[in-house]
Short mmCIF file of C-alpha atoms and ligand atoms in Angstrom, two decimals:
data_model
loop_
_atom_site.label_atom_id
_atom_site.label_comp_id
_atom_site.label_asym_id
_atom_site.label_seq_id
_atom_site.Cartn_x
_atom_site.Cartn_y
_atom_site.Cartn_z
CA MET A 1 -17.03 -0.73 1.68
CA THR A 2 -14.57 2.08 2.27
CA SER A 3 -16.84 4.92 3.40
CA ALA A 4 -15.02 8.19 3.01
CA ARG A 5 -15.97 11.17 5.17
CA PRO A 6 -14.15 13.90 3.19
CA GLY A 7 -16.12 15.16 0.26
CA ASN A 8 -19.34 13.23 0.79
CA GLY A 9 -20.32 13.95 4.35
CA HIS A 10 -19.63 10.46 5.75
CA ARG A 11 -17.05 9.44 8.31
CA LEU A 12 -14.40 6.99 7.23
CA ARG A 13 -15.52 3.80 8.98
CA HIS A 14 -13.37 1.11 7.34
CA PHE A 15 -10.42 1.32 4.97
CA LEU A 16 -10.66 -1.66 2.61
CA THR A 17 -9.85 -0.42 -0.91
CA THR A 18 -8.88 2.70 -2.80
CA ASP A 19 -11.58 2.00 -5.42
CA ASP A 20 -14.34 4.11 -3.91
CA LEU A 21 -12.22 6.93 -2.50
CA SER A 22 -12.44 10.14 -4.46
CA GLY A 23 -9.31 12.05 -5.38
CA ARG A 24 -10.39 14.73 -2.91
CA ALA A 25 -10.73 12.14 -0.08
CA MET A 26 -7.23 10.84 -0.84
CA ILE A 27 -5.74 14.35 -0.85
CA GLU A 28 -7.26 14.94 2.59
CA ILE A 29 -5.59 11.77 3.94
CA LEU A 30 -2.29 12.74 2.32
CA ASP A 31 -2.53 16.22 3.90
CA THR A 32 -3.20 14.64 7.32
CA ALA A 33 -0.20 12.33 6.79
CA GLU A 34 1.94 15.36 5.97
CA SER A 35 1.11 16.80 9.36
CA PHE A 36 2.25 13.56 11.03
CA ILE A 37 5.69 13.51 9.35
CA SER A 38 7.03 15.94 12.01
CA VAL A 39 5.96 13.59 14.84
CA GLY A 40 8.52 11.03 13.63
CA GLU A 41 11.23 13.70 13.63
CA ARG A 42 10.68 14.71 17.26
CA GLU A 43 12.68 13.41 20.21
CA ILE A 44 9.42 12.12 21.77
CA LYS A 45 7.63 10.59 18.81
CA LYS A 46 4.13 10.49 20.31
CA VAL A 47 0.81 12.31 20.12
CA PRO A 48 -2.22 11.38 22.29
CA LEU A 49 -4.85 11.09 19.52
CA LEU A 50 -5.62 7.37 20.08
CA ARG A 51 -4.87 7.13 23.81
CA GLY A 52 -7.07 4.37 25.31
CA LYS A 53 -7.80 2.75 21.94
CA THR A 54 -6.86 -0.89 21.30
CA ILE A 55 -5.63 -1.93 17.88
CA VAL A 56 -5.10 -5.57 16.86
CA ASN A 57 -2.67 -6.43 14.05
CA LEU A 58 -4.01 -9.68 12.64
CA PHE A 59 -1.62 -10.94 9.94
CA PHE A 60 -2.22 -14.33 8.32
CA GLU A 61 0.60 -13.72 5.77
CA ALA A 62 4.23 -12.71 6.14
CA SER A 63 4.98 -9.00 6.40
CA THR A 64 7.90 -6.84 7.37
CA ARG A 65 6.96 -3.29 6.29
CA THR A 66 3.18 -3.21 6.69
CA ARG A 67 2.92 -4.91 10.06
CA THR A 68 5.80 -3.00 11.60
CA THR A 69 4.80 0.44 10.27
CA PHE A 70 1.21 -0.16 11.51
CA GLU A 71 2.63 -1.01 14.90
CA ILE A 72 4.84 2.10 14.98
CA ALA A 73 1.97 4.26 13.66
CA GLY A 74 -0.39 3.04 16.39
CA LYS A 75 2.23 3.53 19.11
CA ARG A 76 3.02 7.06 17.87
CA LEU A 77 -0.73 7.81 18.23
CA SER A 78 -0.57 6.38 21.81
CA ALA A 79 -2.85 3.42 21.10
CA ASP A 80 -2.31 0.02 22.64
CA ILE A 81 -1.23 -2.34 19.90
CA ILE A 82 -1.47 -6.14 20.01
CA ASN A 83 0.27 -8.26 17.38
CA ILE A 84 -1.39 -11.64 16.94
CA ASN A 85 1.03 -14.30 15.78
CA THR A 86 -1.34 -16.39 13.66
CA SER A 87 1.21 -19.26 13.48
CA VAL A 88 0.65 -19.92 17.20
CA SER A 89 -2.95 -18.68 17.53
CA ALA A 90 -6.05 -20.87 17.73
CA THR A 91 -6.56 -20.54 13.98
CA GLN A 92 -4.02 -23.38 13.86
CA LYS A 93 -6.61 -25.50 15.72
CA GLY A 94 -9.25 -24.84 13.12
CA GLU A 95 -10.87 -21.66 14.47
CA SER A 96 -12.43 -19.61 11.68
CA LEU A 97 -11.37 -16.05 10.82
CA LEU A 98 -14.70 -14.63 12.03
CA ASP A 99 -14.56 -16.58 15.32
CA THR A 100 -11.00 -15.34 15.91
CA VAL A 101 -12.22 -11.76 15.28
CA ARG A 102 -15.26 -12.17 17.51
CA ASN A 103 -13.08 -13.36 20.37
CA LEU A 104 -10.67 -10.48 19.96
CA GLU A 105 -13.60 -8.11 19.72
CA ALA A 106 -14.85 -9.49 23.05
CA MET A 107 -11.60 -8.07 24.47
CA HIS A 108 -12.82 -4.54 23.47
CA THR A 109 -10.74 -4.10 20.33
CA ASP A 110 -11.41 -0.80 18.58
CA LEU A 111 -9.67 -1.43 15.28
CA PHE A 112 -8.41 -4.48 13.37
CA VAL A 113 -5.58 -4.31 10.85
CA ILE A 114 -5.94 -7.45 8.74
CA ARG A 115 -3.69 -9.14 6.18
CA HIS A 116 -5.00 -12.35 4.68
CA PRO A 117 -4.20 -14.50 1.61
CA ALA A 118 -7.86 -14.58 0.57
CA SER A 119 -9.29 -11.72 -1.47
CA GLY A 120 -12.24 -10.28 0.37
CA ALA A 121 -11.15 -11.34 3.88
CA ALA A 122 -11.00 -7.77 5.29
CA ASP A 123 -14.37 -6.95 3.75
CA LEU A 124 -15.87 -10.09 5.36
CA VAL A 125 -14.61 -9.01 8.75
CA ALA A 126 -15.77 -5.41 8.21
CA ARG A 127 -19.33 -6.72 7.52
CA SER A 128 -19.35 -8.72 10.74
CA VAL A 129 -18.00 -6.25 13.32
CA PRO A 130 -20.28 -3.92 15.31
CA SER A 131 -20.53 -0.26 14.24
CA HIS A 132 -17.94 1.10 16.68
CA VAL A 133 -15.20 -1.27 15.43
CA HIS A 134 -13.03 -0.34 12.43
CA VAL A 135 -11.22 -2.57 9.93
CA VAL A 136 -8.18 -1.71 7.82
CA ASN A 137 -7.17 -3.95 4.91
CA ALA A 138 -3.43 -4.55 5.06
CA GLY A 139 -3.50 -6.68 1.90
CA ASP A 140 -6.01 -9.32 0.86
CA GLY A 141 -5.01 -11.88 -1.76
CA ARG A 142 -4.62 -10.30 -5.18
CA HIS A 143 -7.41 -7.80 -4.49
CA ALA A 144 -6.14 -4.66 -2.74
CA HIS A 145 -3.43 -3.13 -0.55
CA PRO A 146 -4.94 0.35 -0.07
CA THR A 147 -2.57 1.72 2.60
CA GLN A 148 0.39 0.79 0.37
CA GLY A 149 -1.38 2.51 -2.52
CA LEU A 150 -1.82 5.68 -0.51
CA LEU A 151 1.71 5.75 0.91
CA ASP A 152 2.97 5.45 -2.68
CA MET A 153 0.78 8.44 -3.65
CA PHE A 154 2.19 10.34 -0.69
CA THR A 155 5.74 9.55 -1.79
CA ILE A 156 5.03 10.53 -5.42
CA ARG A 157 3.46 13.81 -4.32
CA ARG A 158 6.45 14.61 -2.08
CA TYR A 159 8.98 14.09 -4.89
CA LYS A 160 6.99 15.07 -7.96
CA GLY A 161 4.11 17.39 -6.98
CA ASP A 162 1.10 17.65 -9.22
CA PHE A 163 -0.21 14.23 -10.41
CA ARG A 164 -1.73 15.80 -13.55
CA ARG A 165 1.71 16.27 -15.09
CA LEU A 166 3.00 12.79 -14.39
CA THR A 167 3.49 9.65 -16.47
CA VAL A 168 3.74 6.67 -14.17
CA ALA A 169 5.02 3.25 -15.35
CA ILE A 170 4.07 0.22 -13.19
CA VAL A 171 6.40 -2.59 -14.26
CA GLY A 172 6.24 -6.36 -13.57
CA ASP A 173 3.81 -8.83 -12.23
CA VAL A 174 0.59 -6.72 -12.46
CA LEU A 175 -1.57 -9.83 -12.76
CA HIS A 176 -0.96 -11.01 -9.18
CA SER A 177 -0.36 -7.63 -7.60
CA ARG A 178 -2.86 -6.17 -5.07
CA VAL A 179 -0.51 -3.20 -4.80
CA ALA A 180 -0.79 -2.41 -8.53
CA ARG A 181 -4.58 -2.50 -8.32
CA SER A 182 -4.61 -0.01 -5.45
CA GLN A 183 -2.07 2.22 -7.18
CA ILE A 184 -3.95 2.23 -10.46
CA HIS A 185 -7.18 3.30 -8.78
CA ALA A 186 -5.40 5.96 -6.78
CA LEU A 187 -3.44 7.35 -9.69
CA THR A 188 -6.47 7.60 -11.95
CA ALA A 189 -8.56 9.22 -9.16
CA LEU A 190 -5.79 11.76 -8.58
CA GLY A 191 -5.70 12.61 -12.31
CA ALA A 192 -2.26 11.28 -13.36
CA LYS A 193 -1.52 12.21 -16.96
CA GLU A 194 -0.77 8.67 -17.98
CA VAL A 195 -0.63 5.35 -16.10
CA ARG A 196 1.22 2.60 -17.90
CA VAL A 197 1.55 -1.06 -17.08
CA VAL A 198 4.62 -2.80 -18.49
CA ALA A 199 4.94 -6.61 -18.46
CA PRO A 200 4.84 -9.70 -20.60
CA ARG A 201 1.22 -10.45 -21.64
CA SER A 202 1.25 -13.48 -19.29
CA LEU A 203 1.63 -11.11 -16.33
CA LEU A 204 -1.05 -8.60 -17.30
CA PRO A 205 -4.73 -9.04 -16.37
CA ALA A 206 -7.15 -9.59 -19.29
CA ALA A 207 -8.56 -6.29 -20.59
CA VAL A 208 -6.25 -4.32 -18.25
CA GLU A 209 -6.92 -1.21 -20.36
CA THR A 210 -10.42 -1.03 -18.87
CA LEU A 211 -8.76 0.10 -15.64
CA GLY A 212 -7.70 3.29 -17.38
CA VAL A 213 -4.07 2.31 -18.10
CA THR A 214 -1.98 1.91 -21.26
CA ALA A 215 -0.42 -1.55 -21.61
CA TYR A 216 3.11 -2.10 -22.90
CA THR A 217 4.88 -5.39 -23.43
CA ASP A 218 8.07 -3.66 -24.56
CA MET A 219 10.12 -2.33 -21.64
CA ALA A 220 11.87 0.44 -23.59
CA GLN A 221 8.57 1.86 -24.85
CA GLY A 222 6.94 1.56 -21.48
CA LEU A 223 9.71 3.45 -19.70
CA LYS A 224 10.14 6.20 -22.30
CA ASP A 225 9.95 9.61 -20.60
CA ALA A 226 8.26 8.20 -17.47
CA ASP A 227 8.39 10.45 -14.39
CA VAL A 228 7.77 7.65 -11.89
CA ILE A 229 8.73 3.95 -12.24
CA ILE A 230 7.17 1.49 -9.88
CA MET A 231 8.79 -1.95 -9.97
CA LEU A 232 6.81 -4.99 -8.79
CA ARG A 233 7.97 -8.32 -7.43
CA LEU A 234 7.27 -11.55 -9.35
CA GLN A 235 4.73 -13.18 -7.00
CA PHE A 236 5.60 -16.82 -7.52
CA GLU A 237 3.45 -17.84 -4.54
CA ARG A 238 0.33 -16.77 -6.44
CA MET A 239 1.30 -18.23 -9.84
CA SER A 240 -0.14 -21.52 -10.95
CA GLY A 241 2.33 -22.86 -13.43
CA ALA A 242 5.28 -21.03 -15.01
CA LEU A 243 4.36 -17.64 -16.46
CA ILE A 244 7.86 -16.59 -17.35
CA PRO A 245 10.47 -18.72 -19.22
CA SER A 246 13.24 -18.21 -16.60
CA ALA A 247 14.40 -15.68 -14.04
CA ARG A 248 17.38 -14.70 -16.22
CA GLU A 249 15.28 -14.14 -19.26
CA TYR A 250 12.83 -12.08 -17.26
CA PHE A 251 15.58 -9.83 -15.95
CA ASP A 252 17.05 -9.53 -19.46
CA LEU A 253 13.70 -8.31 -20.83
CA TYR A 254 12.01 -6.52 -17.85
CA GLY A 255 14.68 -5.95 -15.21
CA LEU A 256 15.31 -2.30 -14.34
CA THR A 257 19.01 -1.71 -15.08
CA ARG A 258 20.92 1.58 -14.98
CA GLU A 259 20.99 1.59 -18.77
CA ARG A 260 17.19 1.15 -19.06
CA LEU A 261 16.58 3.83 -16.42
CA THR A 262 18.11 6.37 -18.83
CA LEU A 263 15.07 5.90 -21.09
CA ALA A 264 12.87 7.53 -18.49
CA HIS A 265 12.78 11.22 -17.64
CA PRO A 266 16.21 12.23 -16.23
CA ASP A 267 14.56 13.15 -12.89
CA ALA A 268 12.43 10.01 -12.72
CA ILE A 269 12.05 8.37 -9.32
CA VAL A 270 12.25 4.63 -8.83
CA MET A 271 9.82 2.95 -6.40
CA HIS A 272 9.21 -0.57 -5.17
CA PRO A 273 6.70 -1.59 -2.52
CA GLY A 274 8.95 -4.42 -1.31
CA PRO A 275 9.94 -7.06 -0.66
CA MET A 276 12.39 -6.56 -3.52
CA ASN A 277 14.22 -9.30 -5.43
CA ARG A 278 17.54 -7.86 -6.55
CA GLY A 279 18.72 -9.21 -9.89
CA LEU A 280 15.23 -10.41 -10.77
CA GLU A 281 13.10 -7.25 -11.29
CA ILE A 282 15.64 -4.63 -10.33
CA ALA A 283 19.41 -4.30 -10.42
CA SER A 284 21.10 -3.44 -7.09
CA GLU A 285 22.75 -0.34 -8.60
CA VAL A 286 19.29 1.06 -9.36
CA ALA A 287 17.69 -0.04 -6.08
CA ASP A 288 20.48 1.68 -4.15
CA GLY A 289 21.01 4.47 -6.68
CA PRO A 290 20.31 8.22 -6.52
CA GLN A 291 16.87 7.99 -8.15
CA SER A 292 15.59 5.32 -5.76
CA VAL A 293 12.97 6.41 -3.20
CA ILE A 294 12.37 2.85 -1.95
CA LEU A 295 13.38 3.43 1.67
CA PRO A 296 11.57 6.80 1.90
CA GLN A 297 8.41 4.88 0.85
CA VAL A 298 8.85 2.78 4.01
CA THR A 299 9.33 5.81 6.24
CA ASN A 300 6.35 7.60 4.69
CA GLY A 301 4.26 4.54 5.41
CA ILE A 302 4.26 5.39 9.09
CA ALA A 303 2.80 8.87 8.58
CA VAL A 304 0.19 7.64 6.10
CA ARG A 305 -0.90 4.80 8.35
CA MET A 306 -1.07 7.21 11.30
CA ALA A 307 -3.37 9.39 9.18
CA ILE A 308 -5.61 6.43 8.30
CA LEU A 309 -5.79 5.10 11.92
CA ALA A 310 -6.45 8.59 13.27
CA ARG A 311 -9.18 9.22 10.72
CA LEU A 312 -10.90 5.93 11.52
CA ALA A 313 -10.57 5.64 15.29
CA GLY A 314 -9.85 9.17 16.40
CA ALA A 315 -11.86 11.35 14.04
CA SER A 316 -13.29 13.66 16.68
CA ALA A 317 -9.87 14.14 18.32
CA LEU A 318 -8.36 14.77 14.91
CA GLU A 319 -10.85 17.51 14.17
CA SER A 320 -10.05 19.37 17.41
CA LYS A 321 -6.27 18.96 17.61
CA THR A 322 -3.26 19.34 15.41
CA PRO A 323 -0.27 17.14 16.27
N1 CP B 401 4.84 -3.75 0.77
C1 CP B 401 4.48 -4.70 1.64
O1 CP B 401 3.30 -4.99 1.82
O2 CP B 401 5.52 -5.27 2.31
P1 CP B 401 5.32 -6.37 3.44
O3 CP B 401 4.83 -7.61 2.80
O4 CP B 401 6.72 -6.55 4.08
O5 CP B 401 4.35 -5.83 4.44
#
């Protein structure tokens, strides 16, 4: 239900998944984000594109990066941002998601940013809101995390340029990762030369190759000559039963160490959407090393989220002004 304006004549109304965004639509968002990078480098980090708009951050799951960068993005666009603490909201008294949304909508909310443990939650809300209200999926269950996917594409483009020359290895718990799903759709739409997933079979979705990726269970083969390595967290909270023998064995076989990194292209970048578990999927010396772009990913998230908010809620202003 992501309706993309660029390339097909429709305005972007909601932002729920990368699946139905064309490569061209993504490039337009990345270009808009590029124009917002400079806003964060000014002394007064604000533009008036969303002045008078109200954005509600509605997070039913823990978040550090996504919630905070959406808040900063909205504030830099001059919107009023409300963070709902769901642990002390009326959802604790049994109020349904849609009733919570309807009540917040009655307060003239223009845009909801929603994170929820259930796949499809943001889509459900998007189907229920009136036509002037926008919904952004900030992560729903195992399904999608489209703004993370796009900020990762933005980061890759900044460091590596043309996607068509790139081999990208996504390593770790692909099975439970909404981030991996969004990245795979984005990378294939943007024409990446090769997208690999690297994990034990128990952490790969069935028939993962149908997504357009090459699957590797051997870490050395999966990393060979890669230009971009994206490490994923083991998502124990979504696992039913043990899918790896032990943390130590997992790190021995699939942890990204300095030695293993030498198998990739010498200029390869190392990414991680966070939160990161040092010593489990990635060694500290790699996470903090010269090839890591993990913290720039976080910074870039602000500009990309500004671009998405502006395209949804401030499209007419965006067309007539440059920041
Ligand atoms: N990458 C990501 O979604 O991080 P948070 O859970 O901290 O938002």
